[in-house]
PDB file of C-alpha atoms in Angstrom:
ATOM      1  CA  MET I   1      -7.311 -17.618 -22.586  1.00 64.00           C
ATOM      2  CA  PRO I   2     -11.002 -16.619 -22.325  1.00 77.00           C
ATOM      3  CA  VAL I   3     -11.969 -15.088 -19.002  1.00 82.00           C
ATOM      4  CA  PRO I   4     -15.459 -15.401 -17.485  1.00 84.00           C
ATOM      5  CA  GLY I   5     -17.588 -12.284 -17.402  1.00 92.00           C
ATOM      6  CA  PRO I   6     -17.882 -10.435 -14.092  1.00 96.00           C
ATOM      7  CA  PRO I   7     -20.488 -11.735 -11.632  1.00 96.00           C
ATOM      8  CA  ASP I   8     -23.242  -9.369 -10.541  1.00 96.00           C
ATOM      9  CA  VAL I   9     -21.492  -8.604  -7.263  1.00 97.00           C
ATOM     10  CA  ALA I  10     -18.532  -7.202  -9.212  1.00 98.00           C
ATOM     11  CA  ARG I  11     -20.704  -4.311 -10.372  1.00 96.00           C
ATOM     12  CA  LEU I  12     -21.426  -3.448  -6.770  1.00 97.00           C
ATOM     13  CA  VAL I  13     -17.842  -3.776  -5.566  1.00 98.00           C
ATOM     14  CA  PHE I  14     -16.043  -2.105  -8.484  1.00 98.00           C
ATOM     15  CA  GLY I  15     -18.667   0.444  -9.506  1.00 98.00           C
ATOM     16  CA  ALA I  16     -17.281   2.853 -12.100  1.00 98.00           C
ATOM     17  CA  ALA I  17     -13.966   0.981 -12.075  1.00 98.00           C
ATOM     18  CA  LEU I  18     -15.548  -2.209 -13.460  1.00 98.00           C
ATOM     19  CA  PRO I  19     -14.383  -1.663 -17.073  1.00 98.00           C
ATOM     20  CA  THR I  20     -10.804  -1.290 -15.784  1.00 98.00           C
ATOM     21  CA  ALA I  21     -11.230  -4.447 -13.707  1.00 98.00           C
ATOM     22  CA  GLN I  22     -12.460  -6.323 -16.785  1.00 97.00           C
ATOM     23  CA  ALA I  23      -9.445  -5.134 -18.784  1.00 97.00           C
ATOM     24  CA  TYR I  24      -7.168  -6.274 -15.962  1.00 98.00           C
ATOM     25  CA  ALA I  25      -8.890  -9.670 -15.860  1.00 97.00           C
ATOM     26  CA  ALA I  26      -8.246 -10.076 -19.586  1.00 96.00           C
ATOM     27  CA  PHE I  27      -4.606  -9.035 -19.122  1.00 95.00           C
ATOM     28  CA  LEU I  28      -4.141 -11.594 -16.363  1.00 96.00           C
ATOM     29  CA  ALA I  29      -5.818 -14.354 -18.355  1.00 94.00           C
ATOM     30  CA  GLY I  30      -3.834 -13.524 -21.514  1.00 94.00           C
ATOM     31  CA  PRO I  31      -0.258 -12.250 -21.040  1.00 94.00           C
ATOM     32  CA  GLY I  32      -0.362 -13.188 -17.365  1.00 94.00           C
ATOM     33  CA  VAL I  33      -0.893 -16.869 -18.089  1.00 94.00           C
ATOM     34  CA  VAL I  34       1.465 -16.927 -21.083  1.00 94.00           C
ATOM     35  CA  ARG I  35       4.277 -15.472 -18.963  1.00 93.00           C
ATOM     36  CA  GLY I  36       3.595 -17.685 -15.985  1.00 93.00           C
ATOM     37  CA  VAL I  37       2.505 -14.850 -13.704  1.00 93.00           C
ATOM     38  CA  LEU I  38      -0.861 -16.543 -13.193  1.00 93.00           C
ATOM     39  CA  GLY I  39      -1.572 -20.267 -13.429  1.00 93.00           C
ATOM     40  CA  PRO I  40      -3.930 -21.401 -16.221  1.00 92.00           C
ATOM     41  CA  ALA I  41      -6.289 -23.019 -13.709  1.00 91.00           C
ATOM     42  CA  GLU I  42      -6.812 -19.652 -12.022  1.00 92.00           C
ATOM     43  CA  THR I  43      -8.523 -18.127 -15.062  1.00 92.00           C
ATOM     44  CA  GLU I  44     -11.918 -19.659 -14.294  1.00 91.00           C
ATOM     45  CA  ARG I  45     -11.914 -18.220 -10.766  1.00 93.00           C
ATOM     46  CA  ILE I  46     -10.229 -14.945 -11.543  1.00 96.00           C
ATOM     47  CA  TRP I  47     -13.124 -12.860 -10.216  1.00 97.00           C
ATOM     48  CA  ASP I  48     -14.027 -14.542  -6.948  1.00 94.00           C
ATOM     49  CA  ARG I  49     -10.593 -15.818  -5.886  1.00 94.00           C
ATOM     50  CA  HIS I  50      -8.510 -12.878  -7.050  1.00 96.00           C
ATOM     51  CA  LEU I  51     -10.183  -9.633  -8.121  1.00 98.00           C
ATOM     52  CA  LEU I  52     -13.096  -9.493  -5.686  1.00 98.00           C
ATOM     53  CA  ASN I  53     -11.018 -11.009  -2.902  1.00 97.00           C
ATOM     54  CA  CYS I  54      -8.607  -8.079  -3.271  1.00 98.00           C
ATOM     55  CA  ALA I  55     -11.109  -5.344  -4.080  1.00 98.00           C
ATOM     56  CA  VAL I  56     -12.968  -5.510  -0.775  1.00 98.00           C
ATOM     57  CA  VAL I  57      -9.712  -4.740   1.073  1.00 98.00           C
ATOM     58  CA  ALA I  58     -10.078  -1.161  -0.227  1.00 98.00           C
ATOM     59  CA  GLU I  59     -12.548  -0.508   2.600  1.00 96.00           C
ATOM     60  CA  LEU I  60      -9.721  -1.043   5.090  1.00 97.00           C
ATOM     61  CA  VAL I  61      -7.213   1.286   3.411  1.00 97.00           C
ATOM     62  CA  LEU I  62      -8.598   4.816   3.758  1.00 90.00           C
ATOM     63  CA  PRO I  63      -7.555   7.341   4.862  1.00 93.00           C
ATOM     64  CA  ALA I  64      -4.196   6.978   3.147  1.00 96.00           C
ATOM     65  CA  ARG I  65      -2.101   8.830   0.617  1.00 97.00           C
ATOM     66  CA  GLU I  66       0.660   6.273   0.012  1.00 98.00           C
ATOM     67  CA  LEU I  67       0.325   2.483  -0.215  1.00 98.00           C
ATOM     68  CA  VAL I  68       3.120  -0.036  -0.751  1.00 98.00           C
ATOM     69  CA  ASP I  69       2.226  -3.540  -1.955  1.00 98.00           C
ATOM     70  CA  ILE I  70       5.147  -5.875  -1.207  1.00 98.00           C
ATOM     71  CA  GLY I  71       5.735  -9.034  -3.209  1.00 96.00           C
ATOM     72  CA  SER I  72       3.175  -7.720  -5.673  1.00 97.00           C
ATOM     73  CA  GLY I  73       3.477 -10.615  -8.138  1.00 95.00           C
ATOM     74  CA  ALA I  74       0.668 -10.244 -10.650  1.00 96.00           C
ATOM     75  CA  GLY I  75      -0.468  -7.002  -9.007  1.00 97.00           C
ATOM     76  CA  LEU I  76      -2.744  -8.529  -6.398  1.00 97.00           C
ATOM     77  CA  PRO I  77      -3.898  -6.640  -4.415  1.00 98.00           C
ATOM     78  CA  GLY I  78      -1.927  -3.534  -5.455  1.00 98.00           C
ATOM     79  CA  ILE I  79      -3.333  -2.969  -8.945  1.00 98.00           C
ATOM     80  CA  VAL I  80      -6.883  -3.700  -7.824  1.00 98.00           C
ATOM     81  CA  LEU I  81      -6.596  -1.217  -4.962  1.00 98.00           C
ATOM     82  CA  ALA I  82      -5.071   1.393  -7.288  1.00 98.00           C
ATOM     83  CA  MET I  83      -8.020   1.259  -9.663  1.00 98.00           C
ATOM     84  CA  LEU I  84     -10.486   1.617  -6.781  1.00 98.00           C
ATOM     85  CA  LEU I  85      -8.525   4.324  -4.917  1.00 98.00           C
ATOM     86  CA  PRO I  86      -7.282   6.736  -7.609  1.00 98.00           C
ATOM     87  CA  ASP I  87      -6.241   9.354  -5.034  1.00 98.00           C
ATOM     88  CA  VAL I  88      -3.853   6.923  -3.323  1.00 98.00           C
ATOM     89  CA  HIS I  89      -0.320   6.587  -4.699  1.00 98.00           C
ATOM     90  CA  VAL I  90       0.448   2.872  -4.970  1.00 98.00           C
ATOM     91  CA  VAL I  91       3.962   1.417  -5.180  1.00 98.00           C
ATOM     92  CA  LEU I  92       4.249  -2.183  -6.356  1.00 98.00           C
ATOM     93  CA  VAL I  93       7.395  -3.862  -5.003  1.00 98.00           C
ATOM     94  CA  GLU I  94       8.423  -7.069  -6.763  1.00 97.00           C
ATOM     95  CA  ALA I  95      11.807  -8.808  -6.970  1.00 96.00           C
ATOM     96  CA  MET I  96      11.408 -10.860 -10.168  1.00 96.00           C
ATOM     97  CA  ALA I  97      12.246  -9.116 -13.444  1.00 96.00           C
ATOM     98  CA  ARG I  98       9.594 -10.863 -15.539  1.00 94.00           C
ATOM     99  CA  ARG I  99       6.945  -9.903 -13.039  1.00 96.00           C
ATOM    100  CA  THR I 100       7.987  -6.270 -12.842  1.00 97.00           C
ATOM    101  CA  THR I 101       7.924  -6.116 -16.643  1.00 97.00           C
ATOM    102  CA  PHE I 102       4.424  -7.570 -16.608  1.00 97.00           C
ATOM    103  CA  LEU I 103       3.323  -5.114 -13.927  1.00 98.00           C
ATOM    104  CA  ALA I 104       4.710  -2.102 -15.786  1.00 98.00           C
ATOM    105  CA  GLU I 105       2.974  -3.127 -19.010  1.00 97.00           C
ATOM    106  CA  CYS I 106      -0.250  -3.788 -17.142  1.00 96.00           C
ATOM    107  CA  VAL I 107      -0.167  -0.401 -15.396  1.00 97.00           C
ATOM    108  CA  GLU I 108       0.398   1.352 -18.721  1.00 97.00           C
ATOM    109  CA  ALA I 109      -2.342  -0.605 -20.479  1.00 96.00           C
ATOM    110  CA  LEU I 110      -4.846   0.201 -17.728  1.00 98.00           C
ATOM    111  CA  GLY I 111      -3.865   3.863 -17.587  1.00 98.00           C
ATOM    112  CA  LEU I 112      -3.167   3.803 -13.847  1.00 98.00           C
ATOM    113  CA  SER I 113      -1.302   7.077 -13.342  1.00 98.00           C
ATOM    114  CA  ASN I 114      -1.221   6.590  -9.552  1.00 98.00           C
ATOM    115  CA  VAL I 115       1.022   3.490  -9.689  1.00 98.00           C
ATOM    116  CA  ASP I 116       4.802   3.047  -9.657  1.00 98.00           C
ATOM    117  CA  VAL I 117       6.591  -0.298 -10.055  1.00 98.00           C
ATOM    118  CA  ARG I 118       9.821  -0.913  -8.134  1.00 97.00           C
ATOM    119  CA  ARG I 119      11.996  -3.938  -8.741  1.00 97.00           C
ATOM    120  CA  GLY I 120      13.647  -5.304  -5.606  1.00 96.00           C
ATOM    121  CA  ARG I 121      13.107  -7.282  -2.436  1.00 95.00           C
ATOM    122  CA  ALA I 122      11.040  -5.699   0.291  1.00 95.00           C
ATOM    123  CA  GLU I 123      13.961  -5.768   2.724  1.00 94.00           C
ATOM    124  CA  ASP I 124      16.071  -3.817   0.233  1.00 94.00           C
ATOM    125  CA  MET I 125      13.423  -1.070   0.213  1.00 95.00           C
ATOM    126  CA  ALA I 126      13.582  -0.583   3.985  1.00 94.00           C
ATOM    127  CA  GLY I 127      14.129   3.085   4.737  1.00 91.00           C
ATOM    128  CA  ARG I 128      13.641   4.025   1.075  1.00 95.00           C
ATOM    129  CA  LEU I 129       9.847   3.854   1.193  1.00 97.00           C
ATOM    130  CA  ALA I 130       7.522   5.103   3.918  1.00 96.00           C
ATOM    131  CA  ALA I 131       3.867   4.273   3.333  1.00 98.00           C
ATOM    132  CA  ASP I 132       0.702   4.985   5.267  1.00 98.00           C
ATOM    133  CA  VAL I 133      -0.483   1.469   4.390  1.00 98.00           C
ATOM    134  CA  VAL I 134       1.434  -1.681   3.477  1.00 98.00           C
ATOM    135  CA  THR I 135      -0.376  -4.605   1.852  1.00 98.00           C
ATOM    136  CA  ALA I 136       0.717  -8.151   1.101  1.00 97.00           C
ATOM    137  CA  ARG I 137      -0.884 -11.296  -0.259  1.00 97.00           C
ATOM    138  CA  ALA I 138       0.752 -14.733  -0.318  1.00 89.00           C
ATOM    139  CA  VAL I 139       4.222 -13.320   0.403  1.00 94.00           C
ATOM    140  CA  ALA I 140       5.425 -14.890   3.666  1.00 94.00           C
ATOM    141  CA  ARG I 141       4.228 -16.076   7.040  1.00 96.00           C
ATOM    142  CA  LEU I 142       3.249 -13.255   9.338  1.00 97.00           C
ATOM    143  CA  ASP I 143       6.320 -13.387  11.597  1.00 96.00           C
ATOM    144  CA  ARG I 144       8.566 -12.739   8.571  1.00 96.00           C
ATOM    145  CA  LEU I 145       6.113 -10.448   6.820  1.00 97.00           C
ATOM    146  CA  ALA I 146       5.837  -8.144   9.840  1.00 97.00           C
ATOM    147  CA  VAL I 147       9.558  -7.326   9.622  1.00 96.00           C
ATOM    148  CA  LEU I 148       9.353  -6.679   5.878  1.00 96.00           C
ATOM    149  CA  ALA I 149       6.294  -4.453   6.245  1.00 97.00           C
ATOM    150  CA  ALA I 150       7.753  -2.454   9.129  1.00 96.00           C
ATOM    151  CA  GLY I 151      10.709  -1.541   6.917  1.00 96.00           C
ATOM    152  CA  VAL I 152       8.566   0.249   4.327  1.00 97.00           C
ATOM    153  CA  ALA I 153       5.860   1.725   6.573  1.00 97.00           C
ATOM    154  CA  LYS I 154       5.691   5.106   8.227  1.00 97.00           C
ATOM    155  CA  PRO I 155       5.830   5.168  12.027  1.00 96.00           C
ATOM    156  CA  GLY I 156       2.384   4.029  13.109  1.00 97.00           C
ATOM    157  CA  GLY I 157       1.595   2.847   9.582  1.00 97.00           C
ATOM    158  CA  LEU I 158      -1.105   0.276   8.901  1.00 98.00           C
ATOM    159  CA  VAL I 159      -0.239  -3.223   7.675  1.00 98.00           C
ATOM    160  CA  LEU I 160      -2.892  -5.326   5.926  1.00 98.00           C
ATOM    161  CA  ALA I 161      -1.790  -8.920   5.381  1.00 98.00           C
ATOM    162  CA  MET I 162      -4.290 -10.964   3.395  1.00 97.00           C
ATOM    163  CA  LYS I 163      -4.481 -14.455   4.864  1.00 96.00           C
ATOM    164  CA  GLY I 164      -6.692 -17.518   4.735  1.00 90.00           C
ATOM    165  CA  ALA I 165      -7.551 -20.190   7.262  1.00 91.00           C
ATOM    166  CA  SER I 166      -4.086 -19.957   8.814  1.00 92.00           C
ATOM    167  CA  ALA I 167      -4.596 -16.360   9.994  1.00 97.00           C
ATOM    168  CA  GLY I 168      -5.244 -17.197  13.641  1.00 97.00           C
ATOM    169  CA  HIS I 169      -2.291 -19.549  13.919  1.00 97.00           C
ATOM    170  CA  GLU I 170       0.042 -17.124  12.151  1.00 97.00           C
ATOM    171  CA  LEU I 171      -1.013 -14.217  14.363  1.00 98.00           C
ATOM    172  CA  ALA I 172      -0.366 -16.257  17.498  1.00 98.00           C
ATOM    173  CA  GLU I 173       2.985 -17.433  16.143  1.00 97.00           C
ATOM    174  CA  ALA I 174       4.008 -13.876  15.254  1.00 98.00           C
ATOM    175  CA  GLN I 175       3.352 -12.369  18.694  1.00 98.00           C
ATOM    176  CA  PRO I 176       7.039 -12.376  19.803  1.00 97.00           C
ATOM    177  CA  VAL I 177       8.084 -10.575  16.615  1.00 97.00           C
ATOM    178  CA  LEU I 178       5.203  -8.098  16.847  1.00 97.00           C
ATOM    179  CA  ARG I 179       6.200  -7.293  20.427  1.00 97.00           C
ATOM    180  CA  ARG I 180       9.840  -6.711  19.439  1.00 96.00           C
ATOM    181  CA  LEU I 181       8.656  -4.456  16.644  1.00 96.00           C
ATOM    182  CA  ALA I 182       6.444  -2.584  19.145  1.00 97.00           C
ATOM    183  CA  ALA I 183       3.510  -3.195  16.777  1.00 97.00           C
ATOM    184  CA  SER I 184       0.047  -2.461  18.105  1.00 97.00           C
ATOM    185  CA  GLU I 185      -3.643  -3.169  17.451  1.00 97.00           C
ATOM    186  CA  ALA I 186      -2.894  -6.603  15.977  1.00 98.00           C
ATOM    187  CA  GLU I 187      -6.144  -8.331  15.051  1.00 98.00           C
ATOM    188  CA  ILE I 188      -7.936 -10.367  12.425  1.00 98.00           C
ATOM    189  CA  VAL I 189     -10.698  -8.677  10.458  1.00 97.00           C
ATOM    190  CA  THR I 190     -12.812  -9.610   7.473  1.00 96.00           C
ATOM    191  CA  ALA I 191     -13.486  -7.413   4.452  1.00 97.00           C
ATOM    192  CA  GLY I 192     -16.536  -7.734   2.240  1.00 97.00           C
ATOM    193  CA  ALA I 193     -18.785  -9.289   4.880  1.00 95.00           C
ATOM    194  CA  GLY I 194     -22.376  -9.246   3.656  1.00 95.00           C
ATOM    195  CA  VAL I 195     -21.237  -8.744   0.066  1.00 96.00           C
ATOM    196  CA  LEU I 196     -19.037 -11.701  -0.803  1.00 96.00           C
ATOM    197  CA  ALA I 197     -20.050 -15.279  -0.116  1.00 94.00           C
ATOM    198  CA  GLN I 198     -16.556 -15.764   1.305  1.00 94.00           C
ATOM    199  CA  PRO I 199     -15.228 -12.516   2.822  1.00 97.00           C
ATOM    200  CA  THR I 200     -11.513 -11.788   2.757  1.00 97.00           C
ATOM    201  CA  THR I 201      -9.534 -12.513   5.919  1.00 97.00           C
ATOM    202  CA  VAL I 202      -6.947  -9.887   6.811  1.00 98.00           C
ATOM    203  CA  VAL I 203      -4.441  -9.636   9.651  1.00 98.00           C
ATOM    204  CA  ARG I 204      -4.221  -5.951  10.518  1.00 98.00           C
ATOM    205  CA  PHE I 205      -1.747  -4.168  12.790  1.00 98.00           C
ATOM    206  CA  ARG I 206       0.066  -0.858  13.191  1.00 98.00           C
ATOM    207  CA  THR I 207       3.814  -0.481  13.108  1.00 97.00           C
ATOM    208  CA  SER I 208       5.763   1.126  15.925  1.00 95.00           C
ATOM    209  CA  ALA I 209       4.892   4.767  16.539  1.00 92.00           C
ATOM    210  CA  ASP I 210       8.598   5.533  17.044  1.00 86.00           C
ATOM    211  CA  GLY I 211       9.538   4.055  13.671  1.00 72.00           C
ATOM    212  CA  ARG I 212      11.207   0.860  14.905  1.00 67.00           C
ATOM    213  CA  ARG I 213      11.943  -1.105  11.733  1.00 64.00           C
ATOM    214  CA  SER I 214      13.568  -4.349  12.800  1.00 54.00           C
ATOM    215  CA  ALA I 215      12.885  -7.052  15.337  1.00 38.00           C
ATOM    216  CA  GLY I 216      16.202  -6.886  17.176  1.00 38.00           C
ATOM    217  CA  ARG I 217      18.715  -8.615  14.909  1.00 38.00           C
ATOM    218  CA  THR I 218      16.008 -10.541  13.068  1.00 38.00           C
ATOM    219  CA  LYS I 219      16.414 -10.646   9.299  1.00 40.00           C
ATOM    220  CA  ALA I 220      13.734 -11.715   6.838  1.00 38.00           C
ATOM    221  CA  ARG I 221      13.673 -12.547   3.188  1.00 35.00           C
ATOM    222  CA  SER I 222      10.650 -12.008   1.035  1.00 34.00           C
ATOM    223  CA  GLY I 223       8.949 -14.670  -0.978  1.00 35.00           C
ATOM    224  CA  GLY I 224       8.146 -14.319  -4.237  1.00 34.00           C
ATOM    225  CA  ALA I 225     -18.111  -3.361  -0.622  1.00 43.00           C
ATOM    226  CA  GLY I 226     -19.372  -4.136   2.825  1.00 47.00           C
ATOM    227  CA  GLY I 227     -18.108  -3.098   6.178  1.00 50.00           C
ATOM    228  CA  ALA I 228     -15.096  -4.746   7.721  1.00 51.00           C
ATOM    229  CA  ARG I 229     -15.907  -7.074  10.609  1.00 50.00           C
ATOM    230  CA  ARG I 230     -13.519  -7.895  13.434  1.00 52.00           C
ATOM    231  CA  VAL I 231     -13.406 -11.605  14.121  1.00 45.00           C
ATOM    232  CA  GLN I 232     -10.520 -11.889  16.572  1.00 39.00           C
ATOM    233  CA  THR I 233      -8.476  -9.435  18.572  1.00 33.00           C
ATOM    234  CA  ARG I 234      -5.173  -9.684  20.271  1.00 33.00           C
TER     235      ARG I 234
END
């Protein structure tokens, strides 16, 4: 399917990575739609709703050497962050075979040498991965997501959960789990303020400094450029 050209703001946000972003947009709109990784209706808003929405999160990532994107799906935000942060090793974790195949082909086509694709559920990766930063977009509610993220983060690692209007409610709801995980610095921030008409809302927190990975006996199952601005703190 044809994909709209990048808006002017994309040149500012992606910079030298814009040609790679355009190739990724075409991959999403073509094989991504054909294989059901992306809905056909999403093609027209692929830049503002998906690529730019993810790209501005890069300002929240550094410094980091290892990033794990859980429930990566079509590669959002993991692939976008990988193209913008070539010195960061990005691991895309996805449970569905057809999606991991798509991701692997996409990574090869884009020439992203800093990306690995792992098939499996996030909870199955607990203790096998240890990232400085864990990202997630449209994976699970925050109380469940916090447990998944803690399992693949280093002690004191940063978790960036991309959320929408429900961010405040989810953060409040997740407080008991965050306390049991000994998570800290839980807050809501925005990325891309002053650049995007609708900045990206992110729930950000740090995992336990002593490496606590589970909320007691709680188990969870996974589901399928401007400065950051804090909008709510714990």
